Coordinates of C-alpha atoms and ligand atoms in Angstrom, one line a residue:
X802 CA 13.8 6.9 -11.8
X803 CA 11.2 5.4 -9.9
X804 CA 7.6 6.6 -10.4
X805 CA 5.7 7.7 -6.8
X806 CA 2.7 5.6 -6.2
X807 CA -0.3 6.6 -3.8
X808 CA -2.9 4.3 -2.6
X809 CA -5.5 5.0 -0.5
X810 CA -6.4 2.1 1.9
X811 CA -10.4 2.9 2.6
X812 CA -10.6 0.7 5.9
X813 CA -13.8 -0.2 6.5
X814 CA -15.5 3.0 5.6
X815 CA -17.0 3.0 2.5
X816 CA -20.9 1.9 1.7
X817 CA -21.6 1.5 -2.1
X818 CA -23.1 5.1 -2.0
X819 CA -20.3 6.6 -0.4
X820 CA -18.0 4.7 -2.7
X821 CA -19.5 6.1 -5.8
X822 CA -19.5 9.3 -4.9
X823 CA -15.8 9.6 -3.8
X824 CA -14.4 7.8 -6.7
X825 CA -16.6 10.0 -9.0
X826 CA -15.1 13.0 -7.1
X827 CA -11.5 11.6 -7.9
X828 CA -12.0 10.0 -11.4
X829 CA -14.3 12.1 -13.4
X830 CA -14.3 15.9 -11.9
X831 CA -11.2 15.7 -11.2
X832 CA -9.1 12.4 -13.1
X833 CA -6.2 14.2 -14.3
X834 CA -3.0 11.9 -14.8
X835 CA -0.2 13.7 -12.7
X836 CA 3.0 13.0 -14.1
X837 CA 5.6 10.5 -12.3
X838 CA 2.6 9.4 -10.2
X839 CA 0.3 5.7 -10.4
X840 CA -2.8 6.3 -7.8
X841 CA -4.6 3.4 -6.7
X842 CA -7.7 3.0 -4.3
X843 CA -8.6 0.2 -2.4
X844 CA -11.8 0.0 -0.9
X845 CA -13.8 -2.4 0.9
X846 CA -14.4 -6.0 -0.7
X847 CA -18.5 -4.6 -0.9
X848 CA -17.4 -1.5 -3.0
X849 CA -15.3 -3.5 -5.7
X850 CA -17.4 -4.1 -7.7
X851 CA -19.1 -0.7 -8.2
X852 CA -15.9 1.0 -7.8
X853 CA -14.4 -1.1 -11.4
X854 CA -17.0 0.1 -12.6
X855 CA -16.3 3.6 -11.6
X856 CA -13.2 3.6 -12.6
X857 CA -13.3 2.3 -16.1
X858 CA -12.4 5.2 -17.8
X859 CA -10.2 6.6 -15.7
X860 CA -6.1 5.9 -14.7
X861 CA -6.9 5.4 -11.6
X862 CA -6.4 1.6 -10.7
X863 CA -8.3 -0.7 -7.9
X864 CA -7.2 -2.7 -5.1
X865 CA -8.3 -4.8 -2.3
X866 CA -7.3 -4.9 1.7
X867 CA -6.4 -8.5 1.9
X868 CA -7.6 -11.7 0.2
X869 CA -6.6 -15.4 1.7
X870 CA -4.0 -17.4 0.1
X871 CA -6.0 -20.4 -1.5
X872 CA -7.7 -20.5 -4.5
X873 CA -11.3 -21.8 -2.9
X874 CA -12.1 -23.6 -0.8
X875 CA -14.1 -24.0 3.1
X876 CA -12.7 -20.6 3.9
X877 CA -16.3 -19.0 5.7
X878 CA -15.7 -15.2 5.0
X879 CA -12.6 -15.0 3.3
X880 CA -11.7 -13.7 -0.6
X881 CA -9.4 -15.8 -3.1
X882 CA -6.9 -13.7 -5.2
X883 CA -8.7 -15.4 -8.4
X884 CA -11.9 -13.0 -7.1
X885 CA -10.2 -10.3 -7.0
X886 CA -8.3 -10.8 -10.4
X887 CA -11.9 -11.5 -11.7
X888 CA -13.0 -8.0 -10.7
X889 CA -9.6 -6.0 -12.0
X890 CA -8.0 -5.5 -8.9
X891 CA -4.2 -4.6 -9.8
X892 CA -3.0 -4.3 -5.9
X893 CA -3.8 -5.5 -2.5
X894 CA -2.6 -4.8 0.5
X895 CA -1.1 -7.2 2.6
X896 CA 0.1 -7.8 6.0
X897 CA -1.4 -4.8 7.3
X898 CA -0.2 -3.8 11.0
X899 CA -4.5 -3.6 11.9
X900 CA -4.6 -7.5 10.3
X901 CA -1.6 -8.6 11.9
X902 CA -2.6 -7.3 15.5
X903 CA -6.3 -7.4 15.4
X904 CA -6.7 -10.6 13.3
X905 CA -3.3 -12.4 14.0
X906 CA -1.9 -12.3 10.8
X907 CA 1.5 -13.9 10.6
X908 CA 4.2 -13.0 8.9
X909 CA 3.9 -16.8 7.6
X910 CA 0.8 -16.1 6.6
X911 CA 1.7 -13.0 4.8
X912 CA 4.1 -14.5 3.1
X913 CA 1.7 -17.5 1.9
X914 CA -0.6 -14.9 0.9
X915 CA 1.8 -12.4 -1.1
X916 CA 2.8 -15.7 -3.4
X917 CA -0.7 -16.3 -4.0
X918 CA -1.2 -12.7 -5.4
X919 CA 1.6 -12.7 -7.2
X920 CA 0.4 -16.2 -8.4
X921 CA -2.8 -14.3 -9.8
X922 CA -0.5 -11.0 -11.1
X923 CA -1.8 -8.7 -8.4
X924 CA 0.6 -6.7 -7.0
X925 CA 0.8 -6.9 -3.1
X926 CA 1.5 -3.8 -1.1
X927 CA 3.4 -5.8 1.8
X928 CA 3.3 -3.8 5.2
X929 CA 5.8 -3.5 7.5
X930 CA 6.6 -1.8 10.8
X931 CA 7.3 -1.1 14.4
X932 CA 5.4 0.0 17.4
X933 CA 6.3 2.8 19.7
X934 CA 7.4 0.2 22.0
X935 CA 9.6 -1.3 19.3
X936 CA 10.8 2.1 18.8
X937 CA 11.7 3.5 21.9
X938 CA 14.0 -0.2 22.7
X939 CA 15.8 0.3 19.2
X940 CA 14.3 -2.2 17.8
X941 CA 12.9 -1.0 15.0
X942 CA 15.9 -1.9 12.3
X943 CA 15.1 -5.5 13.5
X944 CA 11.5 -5.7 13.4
X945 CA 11.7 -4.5 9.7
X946 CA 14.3 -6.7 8.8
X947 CA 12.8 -9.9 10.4
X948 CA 8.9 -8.7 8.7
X949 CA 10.7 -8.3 5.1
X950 CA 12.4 -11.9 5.6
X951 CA 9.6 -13.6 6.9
X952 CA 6.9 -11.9 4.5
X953 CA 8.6 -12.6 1.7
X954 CA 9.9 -15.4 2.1
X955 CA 7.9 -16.8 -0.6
X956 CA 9.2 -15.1 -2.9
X957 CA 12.2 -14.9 -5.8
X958 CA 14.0 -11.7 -7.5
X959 CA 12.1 -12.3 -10.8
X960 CA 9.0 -11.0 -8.3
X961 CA 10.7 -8.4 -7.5
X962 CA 9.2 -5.6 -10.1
X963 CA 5.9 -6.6 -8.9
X964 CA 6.3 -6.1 -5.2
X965 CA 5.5 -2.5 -3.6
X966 CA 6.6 -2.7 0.5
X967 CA 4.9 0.3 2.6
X968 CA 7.1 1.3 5.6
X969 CA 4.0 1.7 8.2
X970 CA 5.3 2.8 11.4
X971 CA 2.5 1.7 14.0
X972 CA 2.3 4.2 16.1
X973 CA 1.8 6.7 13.3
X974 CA -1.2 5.1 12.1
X975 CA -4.0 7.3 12.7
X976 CA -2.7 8.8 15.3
X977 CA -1.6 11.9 13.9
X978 CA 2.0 11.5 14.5
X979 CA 3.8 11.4 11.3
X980 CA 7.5 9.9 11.3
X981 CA 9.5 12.5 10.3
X982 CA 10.6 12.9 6.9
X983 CA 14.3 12.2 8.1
X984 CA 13.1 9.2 10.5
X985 CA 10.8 7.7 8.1
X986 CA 13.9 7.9 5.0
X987 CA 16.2 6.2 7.4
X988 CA 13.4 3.2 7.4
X989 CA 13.1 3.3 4.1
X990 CA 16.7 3.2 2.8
X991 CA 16.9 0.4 5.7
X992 CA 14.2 -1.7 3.8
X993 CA 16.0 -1.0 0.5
X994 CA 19.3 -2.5 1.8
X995 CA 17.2 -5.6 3.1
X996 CA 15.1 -5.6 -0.5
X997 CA 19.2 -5.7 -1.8
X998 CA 20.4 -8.7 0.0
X999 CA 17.4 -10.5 -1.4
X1000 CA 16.5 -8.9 -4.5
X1001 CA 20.4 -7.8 -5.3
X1002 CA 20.0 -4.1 -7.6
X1003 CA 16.7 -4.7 -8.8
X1004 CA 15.9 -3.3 -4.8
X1005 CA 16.2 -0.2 -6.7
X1006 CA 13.4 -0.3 -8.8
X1007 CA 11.1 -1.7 -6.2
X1008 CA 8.4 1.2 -4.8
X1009 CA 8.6 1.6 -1.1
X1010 CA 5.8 3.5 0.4
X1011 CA 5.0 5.8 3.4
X1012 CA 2.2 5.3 5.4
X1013 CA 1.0 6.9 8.8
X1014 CA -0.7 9.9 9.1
X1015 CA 0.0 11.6 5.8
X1016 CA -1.7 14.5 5.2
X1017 CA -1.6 16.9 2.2
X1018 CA 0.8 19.2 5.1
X1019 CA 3.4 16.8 5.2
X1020 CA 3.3 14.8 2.0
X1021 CA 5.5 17.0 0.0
X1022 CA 8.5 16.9 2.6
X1023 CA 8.1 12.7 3.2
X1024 CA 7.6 12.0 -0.6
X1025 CA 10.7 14.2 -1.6
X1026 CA 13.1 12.1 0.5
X1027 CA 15.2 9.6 -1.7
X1028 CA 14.0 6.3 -1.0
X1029 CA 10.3 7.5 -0.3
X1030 CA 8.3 6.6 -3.3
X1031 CA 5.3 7.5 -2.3
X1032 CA 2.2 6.8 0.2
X1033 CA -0.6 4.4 1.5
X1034 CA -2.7 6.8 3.0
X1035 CA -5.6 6.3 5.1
X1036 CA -7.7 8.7 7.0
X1037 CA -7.2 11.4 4.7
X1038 CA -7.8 9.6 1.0
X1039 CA -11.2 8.8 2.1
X1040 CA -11.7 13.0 1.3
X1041 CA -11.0 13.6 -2.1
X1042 CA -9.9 17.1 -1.7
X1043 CA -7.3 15.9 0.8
X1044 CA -6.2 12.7 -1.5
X1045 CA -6.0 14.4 -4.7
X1046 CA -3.6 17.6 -2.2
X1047 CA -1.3 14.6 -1.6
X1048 CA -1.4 12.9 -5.4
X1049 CA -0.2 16.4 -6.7
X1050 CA 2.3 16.5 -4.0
X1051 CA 3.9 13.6 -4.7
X1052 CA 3.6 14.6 -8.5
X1053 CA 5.8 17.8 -7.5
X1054 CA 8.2 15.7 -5.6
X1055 CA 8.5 13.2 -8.2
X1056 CA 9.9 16.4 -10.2
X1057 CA 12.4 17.6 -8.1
Ligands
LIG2340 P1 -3.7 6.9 8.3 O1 -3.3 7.6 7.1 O2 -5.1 7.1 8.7 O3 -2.8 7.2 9.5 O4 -3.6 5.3 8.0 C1 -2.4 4.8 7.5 C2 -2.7 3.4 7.1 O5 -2.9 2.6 7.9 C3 -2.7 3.1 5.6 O6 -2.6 1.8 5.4

């Protein structure tokens, strides 16, 4: 059985105050451990360090949003995996549909920087997905198979327990528009079947996420779906009320 695992990716909202106060609202009033779920939050690179602190004490585990695939170097602006191993991150997210449009991130480069985490033992949340457009042409089976190849390319089945892929439909990224539980499991057992011919039956164990406008109202139904293990939610993890909704939800699924 595979455990559910929610991340919230924070974007770039998040000051140092706000992050303190939302991981105190998640860790320590509320920090229960909800069985058959791993919850991880990922804030901005600004917040890390406050947030490990934060978070010592709690279950809860840290990641970043991206880091660049060299150890150091004359990078201006950029984030080596060895910083984010220094402060405790356990995931980041990689490949993200806002970094590959907005900041022309290639699936090249996704796959040089998904080696580079794994080099450093983070686990990368790899992102994958169509757009409407993509979608509406019938494409979308071969825009997630060509992402998975590319992006991993890099890598080799012994990586496979260490790799997390997040089915991120585009246009249901803050948008409001969820994929519906049925169209979003057909993605996902999709990606497994891809995750198969590379990773042969260890693609079972592998965790493949959900994200796009999940919302405590429609977590439940998307995380009960077979091959749904969970979400990477955005917009609404930055409330906790609405985060910790969807952690329990995937806890209740995770039961069925
Ligand atoms: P929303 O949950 O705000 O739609 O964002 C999804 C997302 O991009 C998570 O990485």
């Amino acid at each position: 059985m595979r455990n559910k695992l929610i991340v919230g990716n924070w974007k770039m909202y998040g000051t140092v105050k706000e992050t303190r106060k939302l991981i105190f609202q998640l860790a320590v009033q509320w920090g229960k451990r909800c069985d058959g779920v791993e919850v991880g939050v990922c804030p901005p690179f600004t917040s890390l360090f406050v947030a490990r602190d934060e978070l010592k004490e709690s279950h809860l585990r840290l990641g970043a949003q991206n880091c660049h695939h060299e150890p150091k170097g004359a990078f201006t602006g950029e984030i080596s995996p060895e910083m984010l191993s220094e402060l405790g991150c356990y995931y980041v997210i990689l490949g993200h549909s806002e970094r590959r449009t907005l900041f022309g991130e290639s699936d090249e480069v996704v796959s040089q920087k998904v080696r580079a985490a794994l080099d450093w033992k983070i686990e990368p949340i790899v992102c994958v997905g169509e757009t409407a457009a993509q979608r509406e042409s019938d494409e979308t089976e071969a825009v997630l198979a060509r992402q998975l190849e590319a992006s991993l390319a890099s890598t080799m089945p012994e990586d496979a327990p260490h790799i997390n892929i997040a089915y991120e439909p585009v246009w249901a990224i803050g948008t409001g528009k969820t994929a519906t539980p049925l169209m979003a499991q057909s993605a996902h057992s999709f990606i497994r079947g891809q995750l198969r011919k590379k990773f042969g039956n260890l693609a079972d164990g592998m965790t493949i996420q959900y994200g796009g406008s999940v919302k405590p109202q429609n977590a439940f139904e998307l995380f009960s779906q077979p091959d749904i293990d969970g979400g990477l939610i955005g917009g609404a993890s930055l409330d906790a009320e609405a985060f910790i909704d969807i952690i329990e939800a995937a806890s209740s699924a995770s039961q069925r």
